[in-house]
Amino acid sequence: MALSLVHGGHISYMGFGGAGVRGLKVESLPFNPEEMNVDVDAATKKIKEIKPTLVFLGASVILFPAPVKEIKKVLEEVNGFLVYDASHVLGLIVGKQFQDPLGEGADILTSSTHKTFPGPQGGIVCCKKVFAEKIDKAVFPGLVSNHHLHHIAGFAIALMEMERFGVEYAKQTVRNARALAENLYDKGFDVVCADKGFTKSHQVLVDVSRFGGGAKVASLLEEANIICNKNLLPKDDFRRAENPSGIRLGVNEVTRLGMKEGEMEEISGFMKNVVVDGVNPLKVARKVKAFTKKFSTVKYCFQKGKQAYKYFDFY
Ligand SMILES: Cc1ncc(COP(=O)(O)O)c(C=O)c1O
């Protein structure tokens, strides 16, 4: 079995302006690469200037909580709405270890159901009551005609498991991400945002330009049975997409298999062997295979032999 460090991004904070779909204009929100976050002052200025109908806060690298309160406050002045794309961090939100976007003022939350939230592939929209009827109608009959019952059953189980184990799972996920980042940094990797504690989510972003770039490093790691994404960094031109400067790591899957901080140290060691020391990846692959053998059972979920209902107190 390979070590999967995927599901970790592209940075895509956006504002939509104009009336209706015709004449829709899409603009990016200003981004602060040092903070790896929206530049609140510059975004405030831009929102006041262009008066967007809708602002989307969403990214596929989310190391730190987005400034929901601040963006909502300025949007209120221009009668705009805020959508938070939680696709990558839903499991951390449900597990109460990240921000609470709806509580902080987002009008609508959209999300995948299969990244840090460990459900079947799909999507959800959560919103303030006032938007519910319009969104329901837009979804059906606007966009889809059918619900898939096997998916709904799987989603219900994932929701129940997150109700019961979500806090524990999300806590360990965030701890593991931090531990992996610290260990990689100590072993000579240029982990992004060292001065900010690296990460508050499940993701770790590493600048591997010194080692030949993201494409080369991701491919070497794959030969060693370690799966991760090559990833653009803010400093990269989009024309570098083929071989960007970074790799993106996500620890949600290895955490769900029961790995903790000690295992993050071991993983960082395998990565150092391949990337820094130049050890033949096929040699490391054998070690990774032996290492993953100990982690083949899914944790933070209902276990065989105990009925799911027994995990809950029903009144
Ligand atoms: C920011 C963001 N939003 C939404 C998605 C949609 O993901 P999916 O099609 O897997 O639900 C992605 C994909 O990774 C993403 O990066």
Short mmCIF file of C-alpha atoms and ligand atoms in Angstrom, two decimals:
data_model
loop_
_atom_site.label_atom_id
_atom_site.label_comp_id
_atom_site.label_asym_id
_atom_site.label_seq_id
_atom_site.Cartn_x
_atom_site.Cartn_y
_atom_site.Cartn_z
CA MET A 1 0.00 0.00 0.00
CA ALA A 2 1.24 3.51 -0.79
CA LEU A 3 1.27 6.43 1.61
CA SER A 4 -1.30 8.90 0.36
CA LEU A 5 -0.56 12.50 1.24
CA VAL A 6 -3.00 13.98 -1.27
CA HIS A 7 -6.12 16.06 -0.77
CA GLY A 8 -4.14 18.64 0.55
CA GLY A 9 -4.22 23.35 -3.86
CA HIS A 10 -4.73 26.11 -5.86
CA ILE A 11 -5.52 29.49 -4.42
CA SER A 12 -8.77 30.81 -5.76
CA TYR A 13 -10.34 33.59 -3.79
CA MET A 14 -12.82 35.36 -6.05
CA GLY A 15 -15.33 38.15 -6.29
CA PHE A 16 -18.24 38.18 -8.73
CA GLY A 17 -19.79 41.39 -9.93
CA GLY A 18 -22.42 42.46 -12.41
CA ALA A 19 -26.11 41.64 -12.66
CA GLY A 20 -27.17 38.10 -13.53
CA VAL A 21 -25.05 35.69 -15.50
CA ARG A 22 -25.00 37.84 -18.60
CA GLY A 23 -22.23 40.34 -18.20
CA LEU A 24 -20.80 38.44 -15.20
CA LYS A 25 -17.32 39.58 -14.36
CA VAL A 26 -14.94 37.52 -12.23
CA GLU A 27 -12.10 39.14 -10.35
CA SER A 28 -9.51 37.73 -7.96
CA LEU A 29 -9.26 38.90 -4.39
CA PRO A 30 -5.82 40.28 -3.49
CA PHE A 31 -3.61 37.68 -1.81
CA ASN A 32 -0.78 38.08 0.70
CA PRO A 33 1.84 35.38 0.01
CA GLU A 34 3.60 35.87 3.37
CA GLU A 35 0.37 35.23 5.23
CA MET A 36 -0.83 32.67 2.67
CA ASN A 37 -4.22 34.35 2.96
CA VAL A 38 -6.45 37.04 1.55
CA ASP A 39 -4.92 40.51 1.90
CA VAL A 40 -7.70 42.05 3.99
CA ASP A 41 -6.80 45.73 3.48
CA ALA A 42 -6.39 45.42 -0.29
CA ALA A 43 -9.51 43.21 -0.52
CA THR A 44 -11.55 45.75 1.48
CA LYS A 45 -10.48 48.50 -0.92
CA LYS A 46 -11.30 46.39 -3.98
CA ILE A 47 -14.72 45.30 -2.65
CA LYS A 48 -15.66 48.93 -1.93
CA GLU A 49 -14.54 49.85 -5.44
CA ILE A 50 -16.16 47.10 -7.55
CA LYS A 51 -19.14 46.32 -5.26
CA PRO A 52 -19.37 42.58 -6.04
CA THR A 53 -22.68 40.69 -5.80
CA LEU A 54 -20.90 37.64 -4.49
CA VAL A 55 -17.53 36.93 -2.93
CA PHE A 56 -16.19 33.38 -2.81
CA LEU A 57 -13.63 32.48 -0.19
CA GLY A 58 -12.18 29.20 -1.35
CA ALA A 59 -8.83 27.64 -2.02
CA SER A 60 -7.27 24.27 -2.48
CA VAL A 61 -4.37 25.21 -0.26
CA ILE A 62 -5.81 26.47 3.01
CA LEU A 63 -3.13 26.61 5.67
CA PHE A 64 -4.89 29.18 7.88
CA PRO A 65 -8.49 30.29 8.49
CA ALA A 66 -9.81 32.80 5.95
CA PRO A 67 -10.84 36.31 7.14
CA VAL A 68 -14.58 35.62 6.96
CA LYS A 69 -15.67 38.27 9.52
CA GLU A 70 -13.60 41.01 7.91
CA ILE A 71 -14.80 40.29 4.36
CA LYS A 72 -18.43 39.94 5.48
CA LYS A 73 -18.26 43.30 7.24
CA VAL A 74 -17.20 45.17 4.11
CA LEU A 75 -19.61 43.17 1.92
CA GLU A 76 -22.50 44.34 4.10
CA GLU A 77 -21.63 47.91 3.15
CA VAL A 78 -22.04 47.11 -0.55
CA ASN A 79 -24.99 44.65 -0.18
CA GLY A 80 -22.95 41.68 -1.34
CA PHE A 81 -23.09 38.05 -0.20
CA LEU A 82 -20.34 35.76 1.03
CA VAL A 83 -19.87 32.13 0.01
CA TYR A 84 -17.29 29.98 1.79
CA ASP A 85 -15.97 27.00 -0.15
CA ALA A 86 -15.16 24.46 2.55
CA SER A 87 -14.28 21.64 0.15
CA HIS A 88 -10.87 20.96 1.64
CA VAL A 89 -11.56 21.73 5.29
CA LEU A 90 -15.12 20.51 5.95
CA GLY A 91 -13.95 17.68 8.22
CA LEU A 92 -11.92 20.11 10.31
CA ILE A 93 -14.90 22.48 10.55
CA VAL A 94 -17.28 19.68 11.55
CA GLY A 95 -14.64 18.49 14.05
CA LYS A 96 -14.48 22.02 15.51
CA GLN A 97 -10.73 22.42 14.89
CA PHE A 98 -10.85 25.17 12.25
CA GLN A 99 -13.00 28.24 11.72
CA ASP A 100 -16.82 28.29 11.83
CA PRO A 101 -17.62 30.05 8.52
CA LEU A 102 -21.40 30.27 8.92
CA GLY A 103 -21.04 31.39 12.54
CA GLU A 104 -18.52 34.04 11.45
CA GLY A 105 -20.95 35.47 8.89
CA ALA A 106 -20.74 33.55 5.61
CA ASP A 107 -24.17 33.42 3.92
CA ILE A 108 -23.58 30.12 2.16
CA LEU A 109 -21.14 27.26 2.63
CA THR A 110 -20.44 24.89 -0.27
CA SER A 111 -18.33 21.79 0.02
CA SER A 112 -17.15 18.49 -1.30
CA THR A 113 -18.01 15.58 0.98
CA HIS A 114 -14.87 13.52 0.36
CA LYS A 115 -11.73 15.35 1.41
CA THR A 116 -11.14 16.03 5.11
CA PHE A 117 -14.80 15.07 5.54
CA PRO A 118 -14.47 11.34 4.97
CA GLY A 119 -17.69 10.66 3.07
CA PRO A 120 -18.64 9.36 -0.36
CA GLN A 121 -17.87 11.65 -3.31
CA GLY A 122 -20.43 14.40 -3.59
CA GLY A 123 -21.24 17.95 -2.68
CA ILE A 124 -23.35 19.85 -0.16
CA VAL A 125 -24.63 23.38 0.21
CA CYS A 126 -25.43 24.78 3.67
CA CYS A 127 -26.97 28.23 3.90
CA LYS A 128 -28.94 30.70 5.93
CA LYS A 129 -32.66 29.89 5.84
CA VAL A 130 -33.47 32.86 3.67
CA PHE A 131 -31.53 31.36 0.72
CA ALA A 132 -32.74 27.77 1.15
CA GLU A 133 -35.73 27.72 -1.22
CA LYS A 134 -33.84 29.42 -4.06
CA ILE A 135 -30.86 27.10 -3.69
CA ASP A 136 -33.08 24.02 -3.51
CA LYS A 137 -34.80 25.05 -6.75
CA ALA A 138 -31.49 25.85 -8.43
CA VAL A 139 -30.23 22.38 -7.53
CA PHE A 140 -33.48 20.63 -8.51
CA PRO A 141 -34.72 20.97 -11.17
CA GLY A 142 -32.05 23.53 -12.14
CA LEU A 143 -28.95 21.36 -12.12
CA VAL A 144 -29.72 17.76 -11.20
CA SER A 145 -32.67 15.45 -11.70
CA ASN A 146 -31.92 12.62 -9.35
CA HIS A 147 -30.51 11.80 -5.97
CA HIS A 148 -28.36 8.69 -5.68
CA LEU A 149 -29.64 6.57 -2.83
CA HIS A 150 -26.41 4.61 -2.32
CA HIS A 151 -24.64 7.95 -1.93
CA ILE A 152 -27.16 9.26 0.57
CA ALA A 153 -26.82 6.12 2.72
CA GLY A 154 -23.01 6.46 2.68
CA PHE A 155 -23.22 10.16 3.46
CA ALA A 156 -25.56 9.49 6.40
CA ILE A 157 -23.07 6.98 7.85
CA ALA A 158 -20.19 9.47 7.38
CA LEU A 159 -22.23 12.17 9.16
CA MET A 160 -22.94 9.83 12.07
CA GLU A 161 -19.27 8.83 12.27
CA MET A 162 -18.20 12.48 12.28
CA GLU A 163 -20.80 13.24 14.96
CA ARG A 164 -19.22 10.55 17.12
CA PHE A 165 -15.51 10.70 16.14
CA GLY A 166 -15.13 14.01 14.27
CA VAL A 167 -13.54 16.06 17.04
CA GLU A 168 -10.97 13.39 17.83
CA TYR A 169 -10.20 12.80 14.14
CA ALA A 170 -9.88 16.49 13.28
CA LYS A 171 -7.70 17.15 16.36
CA GLN A 172 -5.26 14.40 15.41
CA THR A 173 -5.28 15.53 11.77
CA VAL A 174 -4.25 19.07 12.67
CA ARG A 175 -1.63 17.78 15.14
CA ASN A 176 -0.21 15.45 12.47
CA ALA A 177 0.03 18.22 9.86
CA ARG A 178 1.96 20.38 12.27
CA ALA A 179 4.23 17.49 13.25
CA LEU A 180 4.92 16.58 9.61
CA ALA A 181 5.74 20.22 8.80
CA GLU A 182 8.10 20.56 11.78
CA ASN A 183 9.88 17.30 11.01
CA LEU A 184 10.31 18.16 7.33
CA TYR A 185 11.63 21.60 8.27
CA ASP A 186 14.12 20.11 10.73
CA LYS A 187 15.31 17.70 8.03
CA GLY A 188 16.16 20.48 5.58
CA PHE A 189 12.94 21.07 3.63
CA ASP A 190 11.76 24.63 2.86
CA VAL A 191 8.32 24.31 4.44
CA VAL A 192 6.15 27.35 3.70
CA CYS A 193 5.12 29.72 6.53
CA ALA A 194 7.73 28.58 9.09
CA ASP A 195 7.31 31.92 10.90
CA LYS A 196 3.58 31.29 11.29
CA GLY A 197 3.85 27.75 12.67
CA PHE A 198 3.49 26.20 9.18
CA THR A 199 -0.19 25.28 9.25
CA LYS A 200 -3.43 25.22 11.21
CA SER A 201 -5.15 22.79 8.84
CA HIS A 202 -4.48 19.30 7.47
CA GLN A 203 -2.16 20.65 4.76
CA VAL A 204 1.54 21.32 4.49
CA LEU A 205 3.08 23.26 1.60
CA VAL A 206 6.74 22.74 0.74
CA ASP A 207 8.95 24.75 -1.63
CA VAL A 208 11.04 22.11 -3.39
CA SER A 209 12.58 24.35 -6.06
CA ARG A 210 16.05 23.59 -4.61
CA PHE A 211 15.43 19.92 -5.32
CA GLY A 212 14.32 20.23 -8.94
CA GLY A 213 10.71 21.41 -8.54
CA GLY A 214 7.32 19.93 -7.68
CA ALA A 215 6.88 17.65 -10.70
CA LYS A 216 10.26 15.99 -10.26
CA VAL A 217 9.89 15.61 -6.49
CA ALA A 218 6.30 14.30 -6.63
CA SER A 219 7.34 11.75 -9.23
CA LEU A 220 10.38 10.58 -7.21
CA LEU A 221 8.19 10.26 -4.12
CA GLU A 222 5.63 8.28 -6.09
CA GLU A 223 8.37 5.82 -7.04
CA ALA A 224 8.99 5.50 -3.31
CA ASN A 225 5.28 4.73 -2.72
CA ILE A 226 4.51 8.18 -1.31
CA ILE A 227 1.74 9.99 -3.17
CA CYS A 228 1.49 13.80 -3.13
CA ASN A 229 0.66 16.70 -5.47
CA LYS A 230 2.97 19.01 -7.31
CA ASN A 231 1.70 22.50 -6.54
CA LEU A 232 2.08 26.10 -7.68
CA LEU A 233 3.38 28.49 -5.04
CA PRO A 234 2.34 32.16 -4.97
CA LYS A 235 5.74 33.12 -6.44
CA ASP A 236 5.14 30.88 -9.50
CA ASP A 237 3.98 32.11 -12.85
CA PHE A 238 1.01 30.03 -14.13
CA ARG A 239 3.25 29.05 -17.06
CA ARG A 240 5.19 26.99 -14.49
CA ALA A 241 2.20 24.71 -13.93
CA GLU A 242 4.01 21.75 -15.55
CA ASN A 243 6.80 21.91 -12.96
CA PRO A 244 5.80 24.29 -10.17
CA SER A 245 7.99 25.09 -7.17
CA GLY A 246 5.97 23.27 -4.57
CA ILE A 247 4.43 20.08 -3.33
CA ARG A 248 1.22 19.93 -1.30
CA LEU A 249 0.80 17.33 1.44
CA GLY A 250 -2.43 16.42 3.22
CA VAL A 251 -2.45 14.16 6.27
CA ASN A 252 -6.17 13.38 6.58
CA GLU A 253 -5.90 9.92 4.99
CA VAL A 254 -2.87 8.71 6.94
CA THR A 255 -4.50 10.05 10.12
CA ARG A 256 -7.64 8.05 9.41
CA LEU A 257 -5.46 4.95 9.22
CA GLY A 258 -4.33 5.61 12.78
CA MET A 259 -1.02 7.40 12.28
CA LYS A 260 0.10 9.90 14.91
CA GLU A 261 3.01 12.32 15.48
CA GLY A 262 5.64 9.52 15.65
CA GLU A 263 4.59 8.25 12.25
CA MET A 264 4.84 11.80 10.83
CA GLU A 265 8.48 11.75 11.88
CA GLU A 266 8.99 8.46 10.07
CA ILE A 267 7.28 9.76 6.92
CA SER A 268 9.46 12.87 6.94
CA GLY A 269 12.47 10.53 7.16
CA PHE A 270 11.36 8.58 4.08
CA MET A 271 10.88 11.86 2.23
CA LYS A 272 14.32 13.11 3.27
CA ASN A 273 15.93 9.85 2.08
CA VAL A 274 14.44 10.32 -1.39
CA VAL A 275 14.53 14.09 -1.88
CA VAL A 276 17.47 15.37 0.21
CA ASP A 277 19.80 12.34 0.43
CA GLY A 278 19.18 11.06 -3.09
CA VAL A 279 18.59 7.44 -2.00
CA ASN A 280 17.17 5.24 -4.76
CA PRO A 281 13.37 5.62 -4.38
CA LEU A 282 12.78 1.94 -5.09
CA LYS A 283 14.82 1.09 -1.97
CA VAL A 284 12.71 3.49 0.10
CA ALA A 285 9.54 2.07 -1.46
CA ARG A 286 10.22 -1.27 0.21
CA LYS A 287 10.54 0.44 3.62
CA VAL A 288 7.33 2.42 3.00
CA LYS A 289 5.48 -0.75 2.10
CA ALA A 290 6.57 -2.44 5.33
CA PHE A 291 5.68 0.69 7.33
CA THR A 292 2.16 0.97 5.88
CA LYS A 293 1.40 -2.70 6.65
CA LYS A 294 0.84 -1.69 10.29
CA PHE A 295 -1.82 0.81 9.23
CA SER A 296 -4.43 -0.99 7.19
CA THR A 297 -7.52 -0.46 9.36
CA VAL A 298 -9.70 2.60 9.07
CA LYS A 299 -10.06 4.45 12.40
CA TYR A 300 -12.48 7.10 13.71
CA CYS A 301 -15.40 5.06 12.41
CA PHE A 302 -17.85 2.35 13.47
CA GLN A 303 -16.07 -0.96 13.95
CA LYS A 304 -17.14 -4.42 12.89
CA GLY A 305 -18.96 -6.31 15.63
CA LYS A 306 -20.66 -3.31 17.26
CA GLN A 307 -23.90 -1.94 15.93
CA ALA A 308 -23.72 1.69 14.85
CA TYR A 309 -26.69 2.63 17.08
CA LYS A 310 -24.71 1.50 20.14
CA TYR A 311 -22.31 4.39 19.67
CA PHE A 312 -25.03 6.91 20.53
CA ASP A 313 -27.26 7.71 23.46
CA PHE A 314 -30.76 8.04 22.06
CA TYR A 315 -33.40 9.67 24.21
C1 LIG B 1 -11.17 25.01 -3.73
C2 LIG B 1 -11.87 23.83 -4.31
N1 LIG B 1 -13.22 23.84 -4.33
C3 LIG B 1 -13.91 22.79 -4.83
C4 LIG B 1 -13.26 21.69 -5.33
C5 LIG B 1 -14.13 20.59 -5.86
O1 LIG B 1 -13.69 19.35 -5.59
P1 LIG B 1 -14.55 18.06 -5.97
O2 LIG B 1 -14.90 18.12 -7.43
O3 LIG B 1 -13.64 16.94 -5.62
O4 LIG B 1 -15.76 18.10 -5.09
C6 LIG B 1 -11.85 21.64 -5.33
C7 LIG B 1 -11.11 20.47 -5.83
O5 LIG B 1 -10.19 19.99 -5.24
C8 LIG B 1 -11.14 22.75 -4.81
O6 LIG B 1 -9.80 22.75 -4.77
#
